[in-house]
Short mmCIF file of C-alpha atoms in Angstrom, two decimals:
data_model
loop_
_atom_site.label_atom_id
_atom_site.label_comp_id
_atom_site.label_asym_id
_atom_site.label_seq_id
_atom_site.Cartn_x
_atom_site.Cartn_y
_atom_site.Cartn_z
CA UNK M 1 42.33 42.20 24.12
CA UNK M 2 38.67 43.67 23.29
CA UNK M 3 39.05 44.12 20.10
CA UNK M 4 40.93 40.12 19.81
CA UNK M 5 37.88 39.00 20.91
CA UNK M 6 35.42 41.40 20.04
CA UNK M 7 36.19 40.55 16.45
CA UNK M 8 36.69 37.38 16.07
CA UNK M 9 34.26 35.12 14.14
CA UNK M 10 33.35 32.46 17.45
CA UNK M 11 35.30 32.20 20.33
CA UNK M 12 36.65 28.06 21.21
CA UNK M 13 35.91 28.46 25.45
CA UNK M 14 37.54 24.91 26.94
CA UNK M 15 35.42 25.41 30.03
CA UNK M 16 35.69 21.90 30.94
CA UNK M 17 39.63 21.98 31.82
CA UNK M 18 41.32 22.82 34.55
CA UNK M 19 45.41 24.23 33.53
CA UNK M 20 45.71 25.25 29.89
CA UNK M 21 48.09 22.08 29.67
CA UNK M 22 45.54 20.11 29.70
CA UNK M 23 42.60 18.61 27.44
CA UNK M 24 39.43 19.77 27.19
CA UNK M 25 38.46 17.39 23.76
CA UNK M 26 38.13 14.19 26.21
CA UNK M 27 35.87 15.19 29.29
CA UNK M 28 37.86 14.40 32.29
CA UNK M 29 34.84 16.21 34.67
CA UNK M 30 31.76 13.82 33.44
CA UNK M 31 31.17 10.91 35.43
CA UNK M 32 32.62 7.62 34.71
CA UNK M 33 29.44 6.29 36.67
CA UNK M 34 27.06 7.86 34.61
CA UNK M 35 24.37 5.35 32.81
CA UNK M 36 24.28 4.74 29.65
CA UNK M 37 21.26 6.64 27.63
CA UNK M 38 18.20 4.42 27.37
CA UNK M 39 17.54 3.59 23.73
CA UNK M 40 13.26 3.11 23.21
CA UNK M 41 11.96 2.54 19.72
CA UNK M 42 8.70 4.64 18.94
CA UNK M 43 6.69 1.91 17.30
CA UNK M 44 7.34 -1.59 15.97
CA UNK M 45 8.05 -0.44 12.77
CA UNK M 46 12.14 -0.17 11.98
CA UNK M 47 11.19 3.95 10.27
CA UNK M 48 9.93 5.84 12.82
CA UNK M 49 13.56 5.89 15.07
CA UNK M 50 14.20 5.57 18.48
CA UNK M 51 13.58 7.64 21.26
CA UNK M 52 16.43 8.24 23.52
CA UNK M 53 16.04 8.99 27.51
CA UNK M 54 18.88 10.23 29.52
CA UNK M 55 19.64 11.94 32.92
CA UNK M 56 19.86 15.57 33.16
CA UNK M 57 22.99 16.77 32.27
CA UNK M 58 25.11 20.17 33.60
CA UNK M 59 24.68 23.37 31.67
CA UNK M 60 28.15 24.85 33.91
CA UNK M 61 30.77 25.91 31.72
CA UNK M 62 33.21 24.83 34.30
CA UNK M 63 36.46 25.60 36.07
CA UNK M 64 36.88 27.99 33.65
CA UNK M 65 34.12 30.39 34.83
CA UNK M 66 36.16 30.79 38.18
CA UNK M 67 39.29 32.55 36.28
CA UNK M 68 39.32 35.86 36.70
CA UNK M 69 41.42 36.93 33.18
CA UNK M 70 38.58 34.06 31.28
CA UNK M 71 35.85 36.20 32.86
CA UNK M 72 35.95 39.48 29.91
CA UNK M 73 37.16 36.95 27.08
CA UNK M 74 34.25 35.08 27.41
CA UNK M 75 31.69 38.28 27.66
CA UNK M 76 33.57 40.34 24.77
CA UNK M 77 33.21 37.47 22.28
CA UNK M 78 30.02 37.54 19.97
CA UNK M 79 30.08 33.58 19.32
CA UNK M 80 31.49 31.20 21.26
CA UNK M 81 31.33 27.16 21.06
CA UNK M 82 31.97 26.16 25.06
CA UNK M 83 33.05 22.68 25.88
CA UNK M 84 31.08 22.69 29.18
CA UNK M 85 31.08 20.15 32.08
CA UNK M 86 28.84 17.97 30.43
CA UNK M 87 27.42 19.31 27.43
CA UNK M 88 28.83 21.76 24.56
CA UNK M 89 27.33 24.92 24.33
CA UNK M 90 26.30 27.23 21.87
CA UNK M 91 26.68 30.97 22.68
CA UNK M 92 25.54 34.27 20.93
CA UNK M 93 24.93 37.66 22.13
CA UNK M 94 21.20 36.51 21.92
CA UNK M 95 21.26 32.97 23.61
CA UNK M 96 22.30 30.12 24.52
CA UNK M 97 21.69 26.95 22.98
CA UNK M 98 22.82 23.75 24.88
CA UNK M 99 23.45 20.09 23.15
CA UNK M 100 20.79 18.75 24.72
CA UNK M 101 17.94 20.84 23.09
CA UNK M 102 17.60 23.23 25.85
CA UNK M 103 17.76 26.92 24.58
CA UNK M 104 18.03 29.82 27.20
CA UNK M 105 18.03 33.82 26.80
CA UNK M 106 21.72 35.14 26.99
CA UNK M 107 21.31 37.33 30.17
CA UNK M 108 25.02 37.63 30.71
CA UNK M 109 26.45 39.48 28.19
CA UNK M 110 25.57 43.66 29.14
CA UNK M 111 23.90 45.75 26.97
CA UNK M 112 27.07 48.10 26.79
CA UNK M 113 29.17 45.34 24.41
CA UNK M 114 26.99 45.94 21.72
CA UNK M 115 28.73 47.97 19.30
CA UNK M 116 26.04 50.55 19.16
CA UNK M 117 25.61 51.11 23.06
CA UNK M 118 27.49 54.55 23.08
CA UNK M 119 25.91 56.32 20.29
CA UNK M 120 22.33 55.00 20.00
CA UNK M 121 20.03 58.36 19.18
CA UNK M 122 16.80 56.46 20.07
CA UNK M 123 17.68 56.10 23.65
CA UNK M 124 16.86 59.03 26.56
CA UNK M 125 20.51 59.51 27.65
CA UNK M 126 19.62 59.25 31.35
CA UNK M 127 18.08 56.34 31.09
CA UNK M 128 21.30 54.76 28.77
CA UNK M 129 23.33 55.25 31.78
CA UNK M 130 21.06 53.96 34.18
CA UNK M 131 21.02 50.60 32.18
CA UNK M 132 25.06 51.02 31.91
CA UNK M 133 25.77 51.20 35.61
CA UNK M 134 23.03 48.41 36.42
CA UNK M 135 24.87 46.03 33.85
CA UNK M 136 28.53 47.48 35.15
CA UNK M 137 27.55 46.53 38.93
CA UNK M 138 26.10 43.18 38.07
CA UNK M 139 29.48 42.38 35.97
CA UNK M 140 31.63 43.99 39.05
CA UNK M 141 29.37 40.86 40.95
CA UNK M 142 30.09 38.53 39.17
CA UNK M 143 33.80 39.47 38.23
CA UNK M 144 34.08 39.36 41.68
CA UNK M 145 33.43 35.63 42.29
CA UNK M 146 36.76 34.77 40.08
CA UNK M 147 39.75 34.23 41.30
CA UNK M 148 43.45 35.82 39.78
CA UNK M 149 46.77 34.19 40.11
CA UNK M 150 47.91 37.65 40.80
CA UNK M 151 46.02 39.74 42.53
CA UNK M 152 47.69 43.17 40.93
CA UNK M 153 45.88 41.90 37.70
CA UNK M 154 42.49 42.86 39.03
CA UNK M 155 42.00 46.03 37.11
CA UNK M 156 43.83 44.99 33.96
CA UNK M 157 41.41 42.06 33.74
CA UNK M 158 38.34 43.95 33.31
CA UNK M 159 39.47 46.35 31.26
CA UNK M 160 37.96 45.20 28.60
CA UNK M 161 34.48 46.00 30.12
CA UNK M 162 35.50 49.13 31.64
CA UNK M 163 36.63 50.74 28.02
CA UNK M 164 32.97 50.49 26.13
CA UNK M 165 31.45 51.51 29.55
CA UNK M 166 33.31 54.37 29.63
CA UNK M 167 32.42 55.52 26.21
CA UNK M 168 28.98 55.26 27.05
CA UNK M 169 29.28 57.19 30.68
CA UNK M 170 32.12 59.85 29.89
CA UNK M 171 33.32 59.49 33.14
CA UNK M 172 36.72 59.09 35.28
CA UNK M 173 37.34 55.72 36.39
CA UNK M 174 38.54 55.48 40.08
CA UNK M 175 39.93 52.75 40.58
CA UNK M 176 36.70 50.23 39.94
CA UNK M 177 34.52 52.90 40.72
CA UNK M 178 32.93 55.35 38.52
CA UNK M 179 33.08 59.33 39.24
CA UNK M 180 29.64 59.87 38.05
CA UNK M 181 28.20 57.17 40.16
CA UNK M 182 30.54 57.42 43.15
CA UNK M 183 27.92 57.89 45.82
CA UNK M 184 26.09 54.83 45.04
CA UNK M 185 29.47 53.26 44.25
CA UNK M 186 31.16 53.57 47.44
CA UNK M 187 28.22 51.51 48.78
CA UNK M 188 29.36 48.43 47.48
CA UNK M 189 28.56 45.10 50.53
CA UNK M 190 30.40 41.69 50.93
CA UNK M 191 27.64 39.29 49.65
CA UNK M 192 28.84 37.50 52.73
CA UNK M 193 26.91 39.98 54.89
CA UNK M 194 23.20 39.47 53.08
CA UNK M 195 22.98 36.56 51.01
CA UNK M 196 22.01 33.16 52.26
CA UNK M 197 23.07 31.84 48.78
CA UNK M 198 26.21 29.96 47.79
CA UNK M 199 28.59 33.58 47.55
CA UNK M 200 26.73 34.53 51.17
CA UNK M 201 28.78 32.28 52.68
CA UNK M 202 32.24 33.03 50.92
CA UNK M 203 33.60 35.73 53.59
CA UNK M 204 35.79 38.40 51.98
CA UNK M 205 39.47 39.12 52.62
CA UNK M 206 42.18 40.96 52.12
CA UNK M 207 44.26 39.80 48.54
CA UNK M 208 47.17 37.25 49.91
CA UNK M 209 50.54 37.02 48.35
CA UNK M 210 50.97 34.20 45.56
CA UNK M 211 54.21 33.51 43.49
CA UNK M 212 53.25 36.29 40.77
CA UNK M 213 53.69 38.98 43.95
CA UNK M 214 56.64 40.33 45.48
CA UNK M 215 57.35 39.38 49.05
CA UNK M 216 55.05 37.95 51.93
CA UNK M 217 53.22 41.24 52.96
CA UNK M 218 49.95 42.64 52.54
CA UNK M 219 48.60 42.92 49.19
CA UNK M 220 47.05 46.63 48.10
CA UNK M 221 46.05 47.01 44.80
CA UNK M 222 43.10 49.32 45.14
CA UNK M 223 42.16 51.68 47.45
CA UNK M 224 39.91 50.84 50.77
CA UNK M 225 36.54 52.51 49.63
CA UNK M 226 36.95 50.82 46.47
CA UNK M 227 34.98 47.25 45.97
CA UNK M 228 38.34 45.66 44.61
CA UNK M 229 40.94 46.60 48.09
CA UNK M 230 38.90 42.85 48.63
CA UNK M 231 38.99 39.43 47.29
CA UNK M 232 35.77 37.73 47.31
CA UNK M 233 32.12 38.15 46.13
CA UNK M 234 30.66 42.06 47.06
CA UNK M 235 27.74 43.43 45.40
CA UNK M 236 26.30 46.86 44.96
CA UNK M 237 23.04 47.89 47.04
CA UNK M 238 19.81 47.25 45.35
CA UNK M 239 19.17 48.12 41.87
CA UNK M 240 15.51 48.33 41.96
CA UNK M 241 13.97 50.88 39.91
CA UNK M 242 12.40 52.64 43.55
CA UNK M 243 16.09 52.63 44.87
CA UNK M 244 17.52 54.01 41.70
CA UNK M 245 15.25 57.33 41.80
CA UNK M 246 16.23 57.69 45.04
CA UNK M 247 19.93 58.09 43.79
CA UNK M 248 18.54 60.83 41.43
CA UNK M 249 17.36 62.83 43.97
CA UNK M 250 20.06 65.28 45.15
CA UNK M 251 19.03 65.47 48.47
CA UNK M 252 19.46 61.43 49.32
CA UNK M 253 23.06 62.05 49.30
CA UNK M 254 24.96 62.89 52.51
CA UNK M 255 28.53 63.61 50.76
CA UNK M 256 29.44 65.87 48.34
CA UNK M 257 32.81 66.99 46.34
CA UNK M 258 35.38 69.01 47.58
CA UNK M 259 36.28 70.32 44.28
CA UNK M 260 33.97 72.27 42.30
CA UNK M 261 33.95 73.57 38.60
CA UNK M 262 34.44 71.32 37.39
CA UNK M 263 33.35 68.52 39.89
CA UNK M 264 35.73 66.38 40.79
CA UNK M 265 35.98 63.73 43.72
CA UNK M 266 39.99 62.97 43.77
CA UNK M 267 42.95 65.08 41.55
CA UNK M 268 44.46 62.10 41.35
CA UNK M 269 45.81 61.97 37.32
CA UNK M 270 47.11 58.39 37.34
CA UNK M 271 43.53 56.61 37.82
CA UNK M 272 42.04 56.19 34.34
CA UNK M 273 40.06 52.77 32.36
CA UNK M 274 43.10 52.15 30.69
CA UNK M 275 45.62 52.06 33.95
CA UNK M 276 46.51 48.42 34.48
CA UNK M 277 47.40 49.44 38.08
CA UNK M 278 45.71 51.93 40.68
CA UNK M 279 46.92 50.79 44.08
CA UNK M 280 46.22 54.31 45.68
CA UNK M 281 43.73 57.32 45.00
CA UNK M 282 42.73 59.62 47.11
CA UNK M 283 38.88 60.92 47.43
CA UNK M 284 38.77 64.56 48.85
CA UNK M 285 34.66 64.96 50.17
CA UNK M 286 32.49 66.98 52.01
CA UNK M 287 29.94 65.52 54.64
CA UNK M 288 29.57 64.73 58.37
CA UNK M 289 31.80 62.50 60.25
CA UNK M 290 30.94 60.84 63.73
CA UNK M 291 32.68 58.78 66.11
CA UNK M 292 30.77 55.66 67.62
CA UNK M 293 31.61 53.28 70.22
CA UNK M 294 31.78 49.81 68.99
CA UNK M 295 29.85 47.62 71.89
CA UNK M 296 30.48 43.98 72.94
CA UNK M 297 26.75 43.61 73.33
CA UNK M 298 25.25 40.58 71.00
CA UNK M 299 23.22 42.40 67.68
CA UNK M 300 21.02 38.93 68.15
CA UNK M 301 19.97 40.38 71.80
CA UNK M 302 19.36 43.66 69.89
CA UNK M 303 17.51 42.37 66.82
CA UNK M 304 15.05 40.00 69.33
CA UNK M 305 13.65 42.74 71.35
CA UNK M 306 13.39 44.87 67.71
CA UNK M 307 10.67 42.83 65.86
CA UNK M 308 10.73 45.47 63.28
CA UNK M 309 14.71 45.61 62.49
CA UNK M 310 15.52 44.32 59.24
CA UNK M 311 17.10 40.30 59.66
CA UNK M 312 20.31 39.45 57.96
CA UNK M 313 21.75 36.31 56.44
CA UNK M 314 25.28 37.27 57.94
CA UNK M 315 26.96 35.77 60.72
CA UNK M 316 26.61 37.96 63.77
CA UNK M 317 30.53 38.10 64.42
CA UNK M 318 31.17 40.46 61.49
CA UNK M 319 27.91 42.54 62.85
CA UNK M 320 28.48 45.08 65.49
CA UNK M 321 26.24 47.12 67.30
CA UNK M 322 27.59 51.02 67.63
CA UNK M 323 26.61 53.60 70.11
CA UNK M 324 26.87 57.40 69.64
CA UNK M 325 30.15 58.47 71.74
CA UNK M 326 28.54 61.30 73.78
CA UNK M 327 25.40 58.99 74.64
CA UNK M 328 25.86 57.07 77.99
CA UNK M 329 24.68 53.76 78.46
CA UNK M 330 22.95 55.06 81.64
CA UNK M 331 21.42 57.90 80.51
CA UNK M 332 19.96 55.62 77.28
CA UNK M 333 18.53 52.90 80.44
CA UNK M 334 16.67 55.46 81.48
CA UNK M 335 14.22 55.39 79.11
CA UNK M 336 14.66 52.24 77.11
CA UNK M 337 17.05 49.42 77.19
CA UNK M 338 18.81 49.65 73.92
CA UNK M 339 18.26 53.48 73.62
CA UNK M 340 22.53 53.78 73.02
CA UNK M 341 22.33 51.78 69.84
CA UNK M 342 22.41 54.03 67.04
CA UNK M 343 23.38 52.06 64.03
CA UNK M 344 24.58 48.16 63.20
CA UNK M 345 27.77 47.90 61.88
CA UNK M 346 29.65 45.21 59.18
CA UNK M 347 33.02 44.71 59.04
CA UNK M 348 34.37 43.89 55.62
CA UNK M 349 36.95 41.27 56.83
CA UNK M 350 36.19 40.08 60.28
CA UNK M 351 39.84 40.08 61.28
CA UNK M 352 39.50 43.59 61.29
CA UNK M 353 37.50 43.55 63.51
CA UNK M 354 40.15 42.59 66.79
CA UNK M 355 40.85 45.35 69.14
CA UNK M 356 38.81 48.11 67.22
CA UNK M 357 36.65 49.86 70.28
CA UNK M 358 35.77 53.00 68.24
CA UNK M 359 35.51 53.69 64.55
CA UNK M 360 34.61 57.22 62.56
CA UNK M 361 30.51 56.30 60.92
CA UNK M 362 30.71 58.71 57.31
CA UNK M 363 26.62 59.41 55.90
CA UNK M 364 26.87 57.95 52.21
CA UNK M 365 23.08 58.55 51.80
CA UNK M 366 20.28 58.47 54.07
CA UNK M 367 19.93 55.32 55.02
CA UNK M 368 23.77 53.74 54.60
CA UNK M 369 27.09 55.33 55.34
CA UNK M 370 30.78 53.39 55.75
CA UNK M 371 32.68 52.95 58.62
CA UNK M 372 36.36 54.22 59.01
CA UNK M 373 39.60 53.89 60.86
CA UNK M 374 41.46 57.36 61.05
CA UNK M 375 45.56 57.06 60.39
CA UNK M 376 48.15 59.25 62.04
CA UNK M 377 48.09 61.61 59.22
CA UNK M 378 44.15 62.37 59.53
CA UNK M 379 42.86 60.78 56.76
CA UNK M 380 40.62 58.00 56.92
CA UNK M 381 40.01 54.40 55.08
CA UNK M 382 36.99 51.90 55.18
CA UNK M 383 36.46 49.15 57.13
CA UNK M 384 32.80 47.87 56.92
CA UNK M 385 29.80 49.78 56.42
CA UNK M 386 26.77 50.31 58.80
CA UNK M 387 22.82 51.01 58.51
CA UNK M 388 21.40 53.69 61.01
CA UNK M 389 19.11 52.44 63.45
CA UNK M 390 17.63 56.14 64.42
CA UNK M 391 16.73 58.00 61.57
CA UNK M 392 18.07 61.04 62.89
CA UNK M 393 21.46 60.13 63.39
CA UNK M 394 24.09 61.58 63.12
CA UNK M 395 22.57 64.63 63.55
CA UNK M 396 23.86 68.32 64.18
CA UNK M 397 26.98 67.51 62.84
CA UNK M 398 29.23 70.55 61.16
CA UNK M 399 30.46 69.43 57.74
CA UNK M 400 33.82 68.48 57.61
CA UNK M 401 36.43 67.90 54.51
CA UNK M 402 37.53 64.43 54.68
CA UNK M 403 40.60 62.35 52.92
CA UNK M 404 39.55 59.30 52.30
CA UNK M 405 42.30 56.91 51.06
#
């Protein structure tokens, strides 16, 4: 499908419709209300023209932007004529040039598409891969705003933006995630829990059944540390250039591989850019583990007598304040009211959320780590992720190996 695309001479995008059955030559989204342009003649004279006024008119593509399997098509094609909401658009891998005059800078196609990407000798390779996994997260955010018919198809449909990224990286693909990168790439948030924007208040949840899946259970097509075990918009920490040197330096990260020479985060053989499906993989780590007592106290109580702890755009019901197991509530009193509270915690899907009174808190990197739930077996899957209120914490903790699944 790349290549179909990749190669052809312009792409025909009928943004404006809603079911392939259906037009997209007549405009069925435009307005039947809309006014008539106003026709003004420049001068007396019947050579100079007219000038013609109008109302602002859309640049959206349209309800084709929300399809999940439209999403790479539309990215891997060089040229593409788009029958938009209201307008027809022109678009290159340099811009995009609207019907009504308007011309903008193409800022969503990523730097990896260009044929070049992998093998250009004129760029510092650290820095090439820096600019890869910037572009790769902000397509992940996006990607994840669309919606699929069937939810298996999530890897399958942006596998046509995985395969140049991974000629450019050289790295294992784990299901969404790449091995390289993994620290910073099991930090992945629902936009739900910091954006005030529209996708801040799209909650995420678990994939439901359609008529494409087999039988009325839960959905799993990915694994739970991985950004695609939900449906809904999630986005990668910041990807500032201060935060990004802070990834570089080896000592930020609080996790490390179990496997050694080479490296390697999972054996799992199956995951790989090309696999259409990767419903399980297993991560085998290194790093400190900590149980915390999830508390019914409000975080709003918490944040107003903290005038210096960061404010969120989330609801407070998927927020959670956690306290360190072997630090009683009486002993913290003592000294200061909210002394117990050792990190805020974010569920991923607030269902969750019912009946859990303790949950396992896994250092990612200095300031973030993820929240777990620990199965029968002793291996452990996400659930939310938290930020560390005291600095310290956890703190004289034994490294452990973990499974996380």
């Amino acid at each position: 499908m790349a290549q179909v695309y990749s190669n052809a001479a312009f792409t025909v995008v009928a943004g404006r419709s809603t079911d392939s059955r259906k037009s997209f030559i007549t405009n069925n989204l435009e307005s039947p209300k809309r006014p008539l342009p106003c026709q003004l003649p420049i001068d007396t004279s019947n050579e100079s023209g007219t000038l013609v006024i109008d109302l602002p008119r859309s640049g959206g593509i349209g309800p084709v932007s929300t399809r999940g399997w439209c999403f790479q098509e539309r990215l891997s094609s060089r040229r593409s004529v788009i029958f938009g909401e209201e307008q027809i658009v022109f678009m290159c891998v340099a811009e995009l040039a609207y019907e009504n005059g308007r011309s903008v800078t193409n800022k969503l196609r990523p730097k990896f598409l260009q044929p070049s990407a992998s093998t250009a000798p004129y760029q510092e390779p650290q820095a090439l891969k820096e600019q890869t996994l910037r572009d790769w997260y902000l397509v992940v955010n996006t990607f994840s705003e669309c919606r699929l018919s069937n939810p298996h198809d999530i890897f399958a449909a942006i596998m046509a933006l995985a395969q140049p990224v991974a000629r450019v990286l050289k790295s294992r693909y784990l299901a969404g995630v790449w091995e390289c990168d993994l620290v910073r790439g099991l930090l992945w948030r629902p936009c739900h829990h910091f954006q005030t924007g529209p996708n801040g208040k799209i909650p995420v949840t678990r994939p439901k059944p359609t008529r494409f899946t087999k039988g009325s259970g839960p959905v799993v097509r990915a694994p739970s540390w991985s950004w695609a075990a939900v449906e809904g918009p999630v986005a990668q920490e910041a990807l500032n250039p201060a935060r990004m040197a802070r990834h570089r330096d080896p000592s930020f990260a609080r996790i490390r591989p179990k496997h050694l020479n080479p490296e390697k985060w999972s054996l799992d053989a199956q995951c790989a850019v090309d696999a259409l499906h990767m419903p399980t993989c297993e991560l085998e780590l290194i790093g400190h583990m900590v149980k915390a007592v999830v508390l019914q106290a409000l975080v709003s109580d918490f944040i107003k007598s903290k005038p210096n702890v960061r404010k969120f755009g989330s609801p407070h019901k998927h927020r959670v304040l956690l306290a360190d197991e072997i630090t009683t509530r009486k002993e913290a009193e003592e000294d200061e009211p909210w002394g117990h509270v050792v990190a805020i915690g974010f569920f991923d899907v607030l269902e969750e959320r019912n009946g859990v009174d303790n949950v396992w808190c896994l250092p990612v990197v200095q300031d973030r780590g993820l929240m777990l739930k620990r199965s029968s077996g002793g291996k452990f899957s996400r659930i939310g992720w938290y930020l560390p209120e005291k600095g310290d914490w956890p703190s004289g903790q034994d490294e452990v190996e973990i499974c996380l699944c």
